Short mmCIF file of C-alpha atoms and ligand atoms in Angstrom, two decimals:
data_model
loop_
_atom_site.label_atom_id
_atom_site.label_comp_id
_atom_site.label_asym_id
_atom_site.label_seq_id
_atom_site.Cartn_x
_atom_site.Cartn_y
_atom_site.Cartn_z
CA MET A 1491 8.50 0.65 -51.76
CA ASN A 1492 7.00 0.49 -48.41
CA GLN A 1493 8.86 -0.77 -45.44
CA THR A 1494 7.17 -2.27 -42.83
CA THR A 1495 7.35 -5.00 -40.24
CA ILE A 1496 6.04 -8.49 -39.57
CA ALA A 1497 3.72 -7.26 -37.64
CA GLU A 1498 1.99 -4.89 -39.55
CA ILE A 1499 2.21 -7.39 -42.64
CA SER A 1500 -1.46 -7.76 -43.05
CA GLN A 1501 -1.99 -4.13 -43.80
CA TYR A 1502 0.01 -4.86 -47.42
CA ASP A 1503 -2.04 -8.09 -49.07
CA GLN A 1504 -0.90 -8.06 -52.42
CA GLN A 1505 1.78 -5.34 -52.21
CA GLU A 1506 5.65 -5.19 -52.33
CA VAL A 1507 7.29 -4.55 -49.35
CA LEU A 1508 10.88 -4.00 -47.61
CA LEU A 1509 11.29 -6.22 -44.78
CA LYS A 1510 14.66 -5.49 -42.39
CA GLY A 1511 15.76 -8.43 -39.98
CA TRP A 1512 17.78 -11.24 -39.90
CA LEU A 1513 17.54 -15.38 -41.55
CA TYR A 1514 16.23 -17.50 -38.76
CA ASN A 1515 16.46 -20.70 -40.81
CA LYS A 1516 16.85 -21.67 -44.03
CA ARG A 1517 15.49 -24.68 -46.43
CA SER A 1518 16.59 -25.25 -50.11
CA SER A 1519 16.04 -27.49 -52.48
CA GLY A 1520 17.58 -27.33 -56.19
CA LYS A 1521 14.64 -24.97 -57.23
CA ILE A 1522 13.45 -23.46 -54.07
CA HIS A 1523 14.63 -21.48 -51.03
CA PHE A 1524 12.37 -21.49 -48.23
CA LEU A 1525 13.72 -18.55 -46.01
CA GLN A 1526 12.41 -18.66 -42.34
CA PHE A 1527 12.80 -14.63 -41.69
CA ARG A 1528 12.23 -12.47 -38.28
CA ASP A 1529 12.51 -9.21 -37.75
CA GLY A 1530 11.94 -8.77 -34.00
CA THR A 1531 8.47 -8.46 -34.41
CA GLY A 1532 7.32 -11.91 -35.54
CA PHE A 1533 8.37 -14.65 -37.90
CA ILE A 1534 7.59 -14.99 -41.85
CA GLN A 1535 8.60 -17.26 -44.46
CA GLY A 1536 9.96 -16.05 -47.73
CA VAL A 1537 9.65 -18.09 -50.75
CA VAL A 1538 12.67 -17.70 -53.53
CA VAL A 1539 11.89 -19.80 -56.69
CA LYS A 1540 14.42 -20.78 -58.92
CA SER A 1541 12.40 -20.35 -62.19
CA GLU A 1542 10.70 -16.92 -61.12
CA VAL A 1543 13.97 -14.89 -59.97
CA PRO A 1544 17.11 -14.04 -61.46
CA GLU A 1545 19.76 -16.41 -60.96
CA GLU A 1546 22.12 -14.29 -59.51
CA LEU A 1547 19.19 -13.95 -56.64
CA PHE A 1548 18.83 -17.61 -56.37
CA GLU A 1549 22.34 -18.28 -55.76
CA ALA A 1550 23.19 -15.32 -53.30
CA CYS A 1551 20.65 -16.86 -51.41
CA LYS A 1552 22.41 -20.09 -51.35
CA LYS A 1553 25.39 -18.46 -49.34
CA LEU A 1554 23.15 -17.11 -46.80
CA THR A 1555 23.94 -18.64 -43.48
CA GLN A 1556 21.97 -18.88 -40.31
CA GLU A 1557 21.15 -15.71 -38.37
CA SER A 1558 22.79 -13.22 -41.40
CA SER A 1559 21.38 -10.33 -41.32
CA ILE A 1560 19.37 -9.28 -44.33
CA GLU A 1561 16.83 -6.60 -46.02
CA MET A 1562 14.81 -8.43 -48.18
CA ILE A 1563 11.99 -7.08 -51.05
CA GLY A 1564 9.09 -9.40 -51.56
CA LEU A 1565 5.22 -9.46 -52.25
CA VAL A 1566 2.84 -10.13 -49.44
CA GLN A 1567 0.67 -12.97 -49.96
CA ARG A 1568 -1.80 -14.60 -47.92
CA ASP A 1569 -0.91 -18.03 -46.44
CA ASP A 1570 -3.52 -19.35 -43.70
CA ARG A 1571 -0.96 -22.16 -42.71
CA ALA A 1572 1.30 -19.77 -41.76
CA PRO A 1573 1.74 -18.05 -37.93
CA SER A 1574 1.97 -14.52 -39.00
CA GLY A 1575 -0.69 -15.45 -41.62
CA TYR A 1576 1.12 -14.40 -44.94
CA GLU A 1577 4.37 -15.34 -46.66
CA ILE A 1578 6.77 -13.10 -48.98
CA LEU A 1579 7.27 -13.86 -52.65
CA VAL A 1580 10.93 -12.70 -52.66
CA LYS A 1581 11.87 -10.38 -55.52
CA ALA A 1582 15.50 -9.46 -53.71
CA VAL A 1583 17.88 -9.91 -50.86
CA LYS A 1584 20.43 -7.52 -49.58
CA PRO A 1585 22.78 -9.35 -46.98
CA VAL A 1586 23.71 -6.71 -44.23
CA SER A 1587 26.29 -9.17 -42.66
CA ILE A 1588 26.65 -13.07 -43.54
CA ALA A 1589 27.06 -14.49 -40.47
CA ASN A 1590 30.04 -16.62 -39.33
CA GLU A 1591 29.04 -20.56 -39.70
CA GLY A 1592 28.40 -22.27 -36.67
CA TYR A 1593 25.59 -20.42 -34.88
CA PRO A 1594 25.69 -22.47 -31.52
CA ILE A 1595 21.80 -22.52 -31.48
CA SER A 1596 20.78 -25.03 -34.35
CA LEU A 1597 17.25 -26.14 -34.19
CA LYS A 1598 17.80 -29.33 -32.82
CA GLU A 1599 17.19 -29.64 -29.01
CA HIS A 1600 19.19 -28.43 -26.70
CA GLY A 1601 19.52 -28.63 -23.19
CA THR A 1602 18.04 -25.85 -20.82
CA ASP A 1603 21.97 -25.36 -19.33
CA PHE A 1604 23.20 -24.62 -22.99
CA LEU A 1605 20.52 -22.61 -23.85
CA MET A 1606 21.22 -20.40 -20.55
CA GLU A 1607 24.64 -20.16 -21.61
CA HIS A 1608 23.76 -18.72 -24.89
CA ARG A 1609 20.96 -16.52 -23.50
CA HIS A 1610 22.01 -13.57 -25.51
CA LEU A 1611 21.01 -15.73 -28.35
CA TRP A 1612 18.44 -17.85 -27.31
CA MET A 1613 16.07 -14.91 -26.92
CA ARG A 1614 15.85 -14.84 -30.63
CA THR A 1615 13.95 -18.35 -30.86
CA PRO A 1616 10.12 -17.74 -31.12
CA LYS A 1617 9.00 -19.17 -27.85
CA GLN A 1618 11.59 -17.10 -25.71
CA ASN A 1619 10.44 -14.32 -27.70
CA ALA A 1620 7.03 -14.66 -27.21
CA ILE A 1621 7.48 -14.88 -23.47
CA LEU A 1622 9.63 -11.25 -23.42
CA ARG A 1623 6.83 -9.75 -25.59
CA ILE A 1624 4.70 -11.08 -23.03
CA ARG A 1625 6.20 -9.82 -20.00
CA ASP A 1626 6.38 -6.43 -22.01
CA GLU A 1627 2.40 -6.45 -22.48
CA ILE A 1628 2.21 -7.46 -18.74
CA ASN A 1629 4.75 -4.28 -17.73
CA LEU A 1630 2.37 -1.85 -19.86
CA ALA A 1631 -0.75 -3.28 -18.31
CA ILE A 1632 0.59 -2.60 -14.68
CA ARG A 1633 1.89 0.69 -15.32
CA ASN A 1634 -1.47 1.88 -17.26
CA PHE A 1635 -3.34 -0.21 -14.45
CA PHE A 1636 -2.24 1.86 -11.68
CA HIS A 1637 -1.47 5.38 -13.65
CA ASP A 1638 -4.97 5.45 -14.71
CA ARG A 1639 -6.32 5.11 -10.83
CA GLY A 1640 -4.26 7.96 -10.06
CA PHE A 1641 -1.20 6.32 -8.33
CA THR A 1642 1.90 8.37 -8.96
CA LEU A 1643 5.35 6.12 -9.71
CA VAL A 1644 7.73 6.49 -6.99
CA GLU A 1645 11.23 4.48 -7.37
CA PRO A 1646 12.65 3.29 -4.30
CA PRO A 1647 16.24 3.33 -3.91
CA ILE A 1648 18.62 -0.10 -4.88
CA ILE A 1649 21.27 0.15 -2.37
CA THR A 1650 19.70 0.23 1.05
CA PRO A 1651 21.21 -0.01 4.65
CA SER A 1652 18.66 -2.48 6.18
CA SER A 1653 16.62 -5.27 5.84
CA CYS A 1654 12.67 -5.36 5.63
CA GLU A 1655 11.80 -8.89 5.18
CA GLY A 1656 14.43 -10.48 7.28
CA THR A 1657 18.40 -10.44 7.36
CA THR A 1658 19.18 -14.05 5.71
CA GLU A 1659 18.53 -13.36 2.04
CA LEU A 1660 20.40 -9.93 1.71
CA PHE A 1661 23.09 -9.55 -0.59
CA GLU A 1662 25.60 -7.43 1.26
CA LEU A 1663 28.09 -5.04 -0.09
CA ASP A 1664 30.89 -2.23 0.83
CA TYR A 1665 29.46 1.08 0.44
CA PHE A 1666 32.24 3.47 1.37
CA GLY A 1667 33.29 1.10 4.60
CA GLU A 1668 29.95 0.87 5.45
CA LYS A 1669 27.84 -1.97 4.86
CA ALA A 1670 24.81 -1.93 2.59
CA TYR A 1671 22.43 -4.14 1.17
CA LEU A 1672 20.64 -4.91 -2.37
CA SER A 1673 17.20 -4.52 -1.67
CA GLN A 1674 15.14 -7.25 -1.47
CA THR A 1675 11.82 -5.19 -1.09
CA GLY A 1676 10.94 -1.19 -1.85
CA GLN A 1677 8.26 -1.52 0.38
CA MET A 1678 9.25 0.92 3.44
CA TYR A 1679 10.16 3.40 1.12
CA ALA A 1680 6.48 3.04 -0.81
CA GLU A 1681 5.02 3.82 2.54
CA ALA A 1682 7.24 6.81 2.91
CA ALA A 1683 5.67 7.88 -0.28
CA ALA A 1684 2.46 6.80 0.47
CA MET A 1685 2.31 9.79 3.19
CA ALA A 1686 3.53 12.07 0.56
CA PHE A 1687 1.44 11.05 -2.58
CA GLY A 1688 -1.29 8.70 -0.74
CA LYS A 1689 -1.46 6.08 -3.35
CA VAL A 1690 1.87 5.03 -5.11
CA TYR A 1691 3.80 2.07 -6.84
CA SER A 1692 7.27 1.36 -7.39
CA PHE A 1693 8.28 -1.02 -9.78
CA GLY A 1694 11.98 -2.33 -9.91
CA PRO A 1695 14.37 -5.17 -9.55
CA THR A 1696 14.75 -6.57 -5.93
CA PHE A 1697 17.52 -8.97 -4.77
CA ARG A 1698 17.38 -12.39 -2.50
CA ALA A 1699 20.53 -14.02 -1.84
CA GLU A 1700 18.32 -17.34 -1.01
CA LYS A 1701 20.20 -20.54 -1.93
CA SER A 1702 16.85 -21.83 -3.86
CA LYS A 1703 17.31 -23.88 -7.02
CA THR A 1704 13.25 -24.29 -7.60
CA ARG A 1705 11.50 -23.50 -10.79
CA LYS A 1706 10.12 -20.20 -8.91
CA HIS A 1707 12.82 -18.36 -7.63
CA LEU A 1708 15.35 -15.67 -9.02
CA ASN A 1709 18.10 -14.07 -7.25
CA GLU A 1710 17.34 -11.09 -9.03
CA PHE A 1711 13.55 -10.44 -9.62
CA TRP A 1712 10.98 -7.39 -10.36
CA MET A 1713 8.60 -6.62 -7.94
CA ILE A 1714 5.58 -3.97 -8.45
CA GLU A 1715 4.78 -2.86 -4.86
CA PRO A 1716 2.12 -0.53 -4.50
CA GLU A 1717 1.16 1.04 -1.24
CA MET A 1718 -1.93 3.10 -0.40
CA ALA A 1719 -2.88 5.26 2.49
CA TYR A 1720 -6.26 5.22 4.27
CA VAL A 1721 -6.94 1.68 2.65
CA ASP A 1722 -7.55 -1.42 4.61
CA PHE A 1723 -7.31 -4.82 4.38
CA GLU A 1724 -10.37 -5.48 2.54
CA GLY A 1725 -9.37 -2.59 -0.03
CA ASN A 1726 -6.02 -4.09 -0.40
CA LEU A 1727 -7.45 -7.21 -1.72
CA GLU A 1728 -9.95 -6.04 -3.89
CA VAL A 1729 -6.87 -3.65 -5.73
CA GLN A 1730 -4.88 -7.04 -6.42
CA GLN A 1731 -8.20 -9.05 -8.05
CA GLU A 1732 -8.69 -6.34 -10.34
CA MET A 1733 -5.13 -5.91 -11.24
CA ILE A 1734 -4.56 -9.46 -11.93
CA GLN A 1735 -7.81 -9.55 -13.89
CA TYR A 1736 -6.70 -6.54 -15.88
CA ILE A 1737 -3.52 -8.07 -16.66
CA ILE A 1738 -4.83 -11.24 -18.08
CA GLU A 1739 -7.43 -9.20 -20.06
CA LYS A 1740 -4.85 -7.17 -21.60
CA VAL A 1741 -2.51 -9.88 -22.97
CA LEU A 1742 -5.63 -12.32 -24.00
CA GLN A 1743 -6.65 -8.91 -26.30
CA ASN A 1744 -3.06 -7.95 -27.00
CA LYS A 1745 -0.84 -10.80 -27.51
CA LYS A 1746 -2.79 -13.79 -29.17
CA THR A 1747 -0.07 -14.64 -31.74
CA GLU A 1748 2.53 -15.00 -28.57
CA LEU A 1749 0.07 -17.18 -26.74
CA LYS A 1750 -0.64 -19.30 -29.83
CA ILE A 1751 3.27 -19.86 -30.32
CA LEU A 1752 3.33 -21.03 -26.76
CA GLN A 1753 0.69 -23.41 -27.13
CA ARG A 1754 -0.81 -21.80 -23.88
CA ASP A 1755 -4.53 -22.92 -23.18
CA THR A 1756 -6.21 -19.61 -22.58
CA THR A 1757 -9.45 -21.16 -21.23
CA ALA A 1758 -8.12 -21.06 -17.58
CA LEU A 1759 -7.10 -17.44 -18.04
CA GLU A 1760 -10.23 -16.48 -19.40
CA ASN A 1761 -12.09 -17.50 -16.43
CA VAL A 1762 -9.88 -15.39 -14.37
CA LYS A 1763 -12.13 -12.60 -13.03
CA ALA A 1764 -12.79 -10.74 -9.83
CA PRO A 1765 -13.71 -11.48 -6.84
CA PHE A 1766 -11.22 -14.50 -5.91
CA PRO A 1767 -11.78 -17.17 -3.48
CA ARG A 1768 -10.57 -17.10 -0.14
CA ILE A 1769 -9.14 -19.05 2.67
CA THR A 1770 -8.08 -18.74 5.50
CA TYR A 1771 -4.30 -20.07 6.89
CA THR A 1772 -6.18 -21.71 9.66
CA ASP A 1773 -8.84 -23.27 7.17
CA ALA A 1774 -6.06 -24.18 5.01
CA VAL A 1775 -4.25 -26.32 7.34
CA LYS A 1776 -7.53 -28.19 7.77
CA MET A 1777 -8.10 -28.77 4.25
CA LEU A 1778 -4.19 -29.93 3.94
CA GLN A 1779 -4.89 -32.29 7.16
CA GLU A 1780 -7.97 -33.78 5.81
CA ALA A 1781 -6.04 -34.29 2.64
CA ASN A 1782 -3.76 -36.42 4.74
CA PHE A 1783 -0.86 -33.84 4.39
CA GLU A 1784 1.40 -33.79 7.11
CA PHE A 1785 1.36 -30.18 8.31
CA GLN A 1786 0.59 -28.37 11.54
CA TRP A 1787 -0.88 -24.91 12.30
CA GLY A 1788 2.30 -22.72 12.25
CA ASP A 1789 4.11 -24.68 9.43
CA ASP A 1790 5.18 -22.77 6.34
CA PHE A 1791 3.33 -23.40 2.81
CA GLY A 1792 5.61 -25.67 0.35
CA ALA A 1793 5.18 -26.04 -3.18
CA PRO A 1794 2.98 -29.24 -2.68
CA HIS A 1795 0.69 -27.45 -0.53
CA GLU A 1796 0.23 -24.39 -2.30
CA THR A 1797 -0.12 -26.36 -5.49
CA TYR A 1798 -3.36 -28.70 -3.42
CA ILE A 1799 -4.53 -25.67 -2.19
CA ALA A 1800 -4.97 -24.10 -5.34
CA GLU A 1801 -6.33 -27.32 -7.35
CA GLN A 1802 -9.66 -26.31 -4.99
CA TYR A 1803 -10.34 -23.73 -7.18
CA ASP A 1804 -10.48 -22.29 -10.75
CA LYS A 1805 -9.11 -18.99 -10.21
CA PRO A 1806 -6.33 -17.54 -8.30
CA VAL A 1807 -6.77 -17.93 -4.46
CA PHE A 1808 -6.05 -15.55 -1.60
CA ILE A 1809 -4.75 -16.88 1.41
CA THR A 1810 -5.82 -14.88 4.36
CA HIS A 1811 -4.56 -14.52 8.37
CA PHE A 1812 -1.31 -16.24 8.44
CA PRO A 1813 0.05 -16.55 11.83
CA THR A 1814 1.89 -13.12 13.05
CA LYS A 1815 5.15 -15.36 14.15
CA MET A 1816 5.53 -16.59 10.43
CA LYS A 1817 5.20 -12.96 9.04
CA ALA A 1818 7.46 -9.70 8.56
CA PHE A 1819 7.50 -7.39 11.68
CA TYR A 1820 5.48 -4.62 9.85
CA MET A 1821 2.29 -6.63 9.25
CA GLN A 1822 -0.79 -5.46 11.08
CA PRO A 1823 -2.47 -8.33 13.63
CA ASP A 1824 -5.86 -8.79 13.51
CA PRO A 1825 -7.69 -6.69 16.17
CA SER A 1826 -10.12 -9.78 17.05
CA ASN A 1827 -7.40 -12.51 17.04
CA PRO A 1828 -3.68 -11.14 17.05
CA GLU A 1829 -2.31 -14.57 16.71
CA VAL A 1830 -2.70 -13.77 12.68
CA VAL A 1831 -2.21 -10.75 10.57
CA LEU A 1832 -3.93 -8.82 8.28
CA GLY A 1833 -2.54 -10.19 5.22
CA ALA A 1834 -2.75 -12.42 2.33
CA ASP A 1835 -0.82 -14.39 -0.13
CA LEU A 1836 -2.28 -14.82 -3.60
CA ILE A 1837 -1.71 -18.45 -4.92
CA ALA A 1838 -1.97 -18.68 -8.58
CA PRO A 1839 -3.62 -21.91 -10.47
CA GLU A 1840 -1.72 -24.66 -12.09
CA GLY A 1841 0.70 -24.48 -9.80
CA TYR A 1842 2.46 -21.58 -10.18
CA GLY A 1843 2.13 -20.95 -6.32
CA GLU A 1844 2.59 -17.41 -4.40
CA ILE A 1845 2.35 -14.63 -6.60
CA ILE A 1846 1.53 -11.60 -4.30
CA GLY A 1847 2.32 -11.31 -0.74
CA GLY A 1848 0.81 -8.41 1.02
CA SER A 1849 -0.99 -7.02 3.98
CA GLU A 1850 -2.36 -4.01 6.22
CA ARG A 1851 0.61 -2.38 7.91
CA ILE A 1852 1.02 -1.45 11.70
CA HIS A 1853 0.13 1.94 12.00
CA ASP A 1854 0.08 2.53 15.73
CA LEU A 1855 3.65 4.17 16.94
CA ASP A 1856 3.80 2.34 20.30
CA PHE A 1857 2.87 -1.26 18.59
CA LEU A 1858 5.18 -1.04 15.76
CA LEU A 1859 8.11 -0.11 18.29
CA GLU A 1860 6.80 -3.29 20.62
CA ARG A 1861 6.98 -5.33 17.23
CA ILE A 1862 10.47 -4.49 16.45
CA LYS A 1863 11.50 -4.83 20.24
CA GLU A 1864 9.60 -8.48 19.86
CA GLU A 1865 11.48 -9.41 16.66
CA ASN A 1866 15.05 -8.03 18.10
CA LEU A 1867 15.63 -5.84 15.30
CA PRO A 1868 17.79 -2.71 15.52
CA GLN A 1869 15.67 0.39 16.29
CA ASP A 1870 18.08 3.07 15.07
CA ILE A 1871 18.28 1.93 11.26
CA TYR A 1872 14.49 1.90 11.35
CA GLU A 1873 14.24 5.42 12.81
CA TRP A 1874 13.15 6.80 9.39
CA TYR A 1875 10.33 4.51 9.12
CA ILE A 1876 9.02 4.90 12.70
CA ASP A 1877 8.81 8.48 11.76
CA LEU A 1878 5.79 8.06 9.52
CA ARG A 1879 4.29 6.45 12.66
CA ARG A 1880 5.11 9.72 14.60
CA TYR A 1881 3.64 12.40 11.86
CA GLY A 1882 0.55 11.60 10.54
CA THR A 1883 0.04 8.17 11.08
CA VAL A 1884 -2.62 6.70 9.12
CA PRO A 1885 -3.98 3.11 7.97
CA HIS A 1886 -2.70 1.96 5.06
CA SER A 1887 -1.76 -1.54 2.96
CA GLY A 1888 0.27 -2.94 0.01
CA PHE A 1889 1.40 -5.43 -1.56
CA GLY A 1890 4.44 -6.71 -3.67
CA LEU A 1891 3.64 -8.65 -6.86
CA GLY A 1892 6.16 -10.93 -8.42
CA LEU A 1893 6.49 -10.07 -12.43
CA GLU A 1894 8.64 -13.29 -13.03
CA ARG A 1895 6.00 -15.77 -11.65
CA THR A 1896 3.34 -13.43 -12.88
CA VAL A 1897 4.61 -14.06 -16.88
CA ALA A 1898 5.38 -17.77 -16.06
CA TRP A 1899 1.97 -18.45 -14.96
CA ILE A 1900 0.12 -16.66 -17.96
CA CYS A 1901 2.92 -17.65 -20.38
CA GLY A 1902 1.97 -21.45 -19.12
CA ILE A 1903 5.86 -22.34 -18.93
CA ASP A 1904 7.59 -24.42 -16.74
CA HIS A 1905 10.43 -22.59 -15.69
CA ILE A 1906 11.04 -18.69 -14.36
CA ARG A 1907 14.51 -18.29 -15.63
CA GLN A 1908 12.60 -18.09 -19.14
CA THR A 1909 10.77 -15.15 -18.28
CA ILE A 1910 13.22 -12.55 -17.52
CA PRO A 1911 15.74 -11.24 -20.60
CA PHE A 1912 18.77 -12.66 -18.00
CA ALA A 1913 18.35 -14.72 -15.37
CA ARG A 1914 20.21 -14.58 -12.17
CA THR A 1915 20.22 -17.66 -10.27
CA LEU A 1916 22.02 -19.73 -7.89
CA ASN A 1917 24.14 -21.22 -10.85
CA ARG A 1918 24.36 -18.53 -13.14
CA VAL A 1919 25.61 -14.60 -13.54
CA TYR A 1920 26.70 -15.50 -17.43
CA PRO A 1921 25.56 -13.42 -19.74
O1 LIG B 2475 6.47 -12.37 -0.61
P1 LIG B 2475 7.16 -11.27 -0.39
O2 LIG B 2475 8.65 -11.77 -0.15
O3 LIG B 2475 6.73 -9.54 -0.06
C1 LIG B 2475 7.17 -8.62 0.28
O4 LIG B 2475 8.86 -8.62 -0.21
C2 LIG B 2475 6.53 -7.39 0.41
N1 LIG B 2475 7.47 -6.48 1.07
C3 LIG B 2475 5.82 -6.94 -0.42
C4 LIG B 2475 5.06 -5.75 0.07
O5 LIG B 2475 4.28 -6.11 0.63
N2 LIG B 2475 5.18 -4.62 -0.70
O6 LIG B 2475 7.65 -11.18 -2.27
C5 LIG B 2475 6.31 -10.74 -2.86
C6 LIG B 2475 6.31 -11.51 -4.25
C7 LIG B 2475 6.19 -13.15 -3.96
O7 LIG B 2475 4.63 -13.27 -3.84
C8 LIG B 2475 6.56 -13.45 -5.47
O8 LIG B 2475 5.88 -13.15 -6.20
C9 LIG B 2475 7.87 -12.38 -5.57
O9 LIG B 2475 7.55 -11.55 -4.88
N3 LIG B 2475 9.16 -13.36 -5.16
C10 LIG B 2475 10.02 -13.92 -5.64
N4 LIG B 2475 10.21 -13.71 -7.28
C11 LIG B 2475 10.99 -14.58 -7.64
N5 LIG B 2475 12.14 -14.99 -7.35
C12 LIG B 2475 11.69 -15.17 -5.68
N6 LIG B 2475 12.85 -15.48 -5.09
C13 LIG B 2475 11.02 -14.44 -5.18
N7 LIG B 2475 10.41 -13.97 -3.63
C14 LIG B 2475 9.21 -13.16 -3.97
MG1 LIG B 2476 5.60 -14.06 0.35
#
């Protein structure tokens, strides 16, 4: 008897197999049970026909409650209507644990709040399962992309003494009597590592204490942050578009079943090939004004602005050269116009908004000190970061990709809270 998984089931057409998993749902008539079975790799239907199985088996199946864990032996048969392409003609069922009656998530519609409250169970359902599988694929694609191109993974600390992107959004904690913060970005540490390894990336959780309730904001999210010595603004954008194209290719290749479960229209994704279009911040402002948006040079884009700009293109679009005043102290101003920086945000199509923020960094010592003063930042806590400009400084660039926003876009789902196993939002730290 071959033990296998639903993902591998096509190798066993017309053979008997053993599957281990859970009963997702059951429909029964007097003559037949349809066991909706899942094993973590997929979903498949097991059919128990009364006239073809021993009486005890048919009776035992009556006692199976939703989400009971079971082992099942049966004959694999092609079925073109099934999502997996197969069904199982059940020969034997062994309950491992009969689940309590009253499983909270029935197959009727539940409100999202209720489902988030039961996230530990909700993640068993096909759609949520598919999203997290695609997240896994994206994770792997990102790691492979950078590993294959000679980047070294260097993990920054999560507990940090200072801010990088501005102090308003920090979670503060008491570090043995001293103030410390949960990291909002690993960037400064990635910059240190880039001077040691050349090309690096960090990939880890980051924290923002912002009280946003939008469908794009989490208070804990995962960011991938490459940092590259001797790479300028232009080179930075090239890596970004190549990475996004690569991620999408991998998902389209390896996660067809999951995209189908999510009913994702993949034509828009297939079109995501480098190079991506670019527009300067200044031209984007003009574009918005021509479309009668109330918007002045120096304003920050809100969701409607980002969506309007993105709608003008059929691929992700880079918005470049933001006003220096709007952006963090470390961004390199454009030497030909210091009012704007050599930085860019990448805006995803279909209203998913900013997925990447990045820039060339200031590498000149005196200039960095000047910017720190201008922004009234305390120089002493940045001494180690300033050291990077004292000892062998070089032009360098990097960016941060928000993993969850990327997953939301690729999956085509409407809220970021479904893209992470256990979301942390303004109203939720449970479960
Ligand atoms: O634009 P951000 O704030 O950039 C940085 O933190 C830089 N230090 C990155 C770097 O250059 N190394 O954040 C980068 C990305 C955003 O484009 C967005 O995709 C995601 O992180 N992001 C969020 N995702 C979910 N919830 C939030 N509250 C997010 N804030 C940012
Ligand atoms: Mg940003």
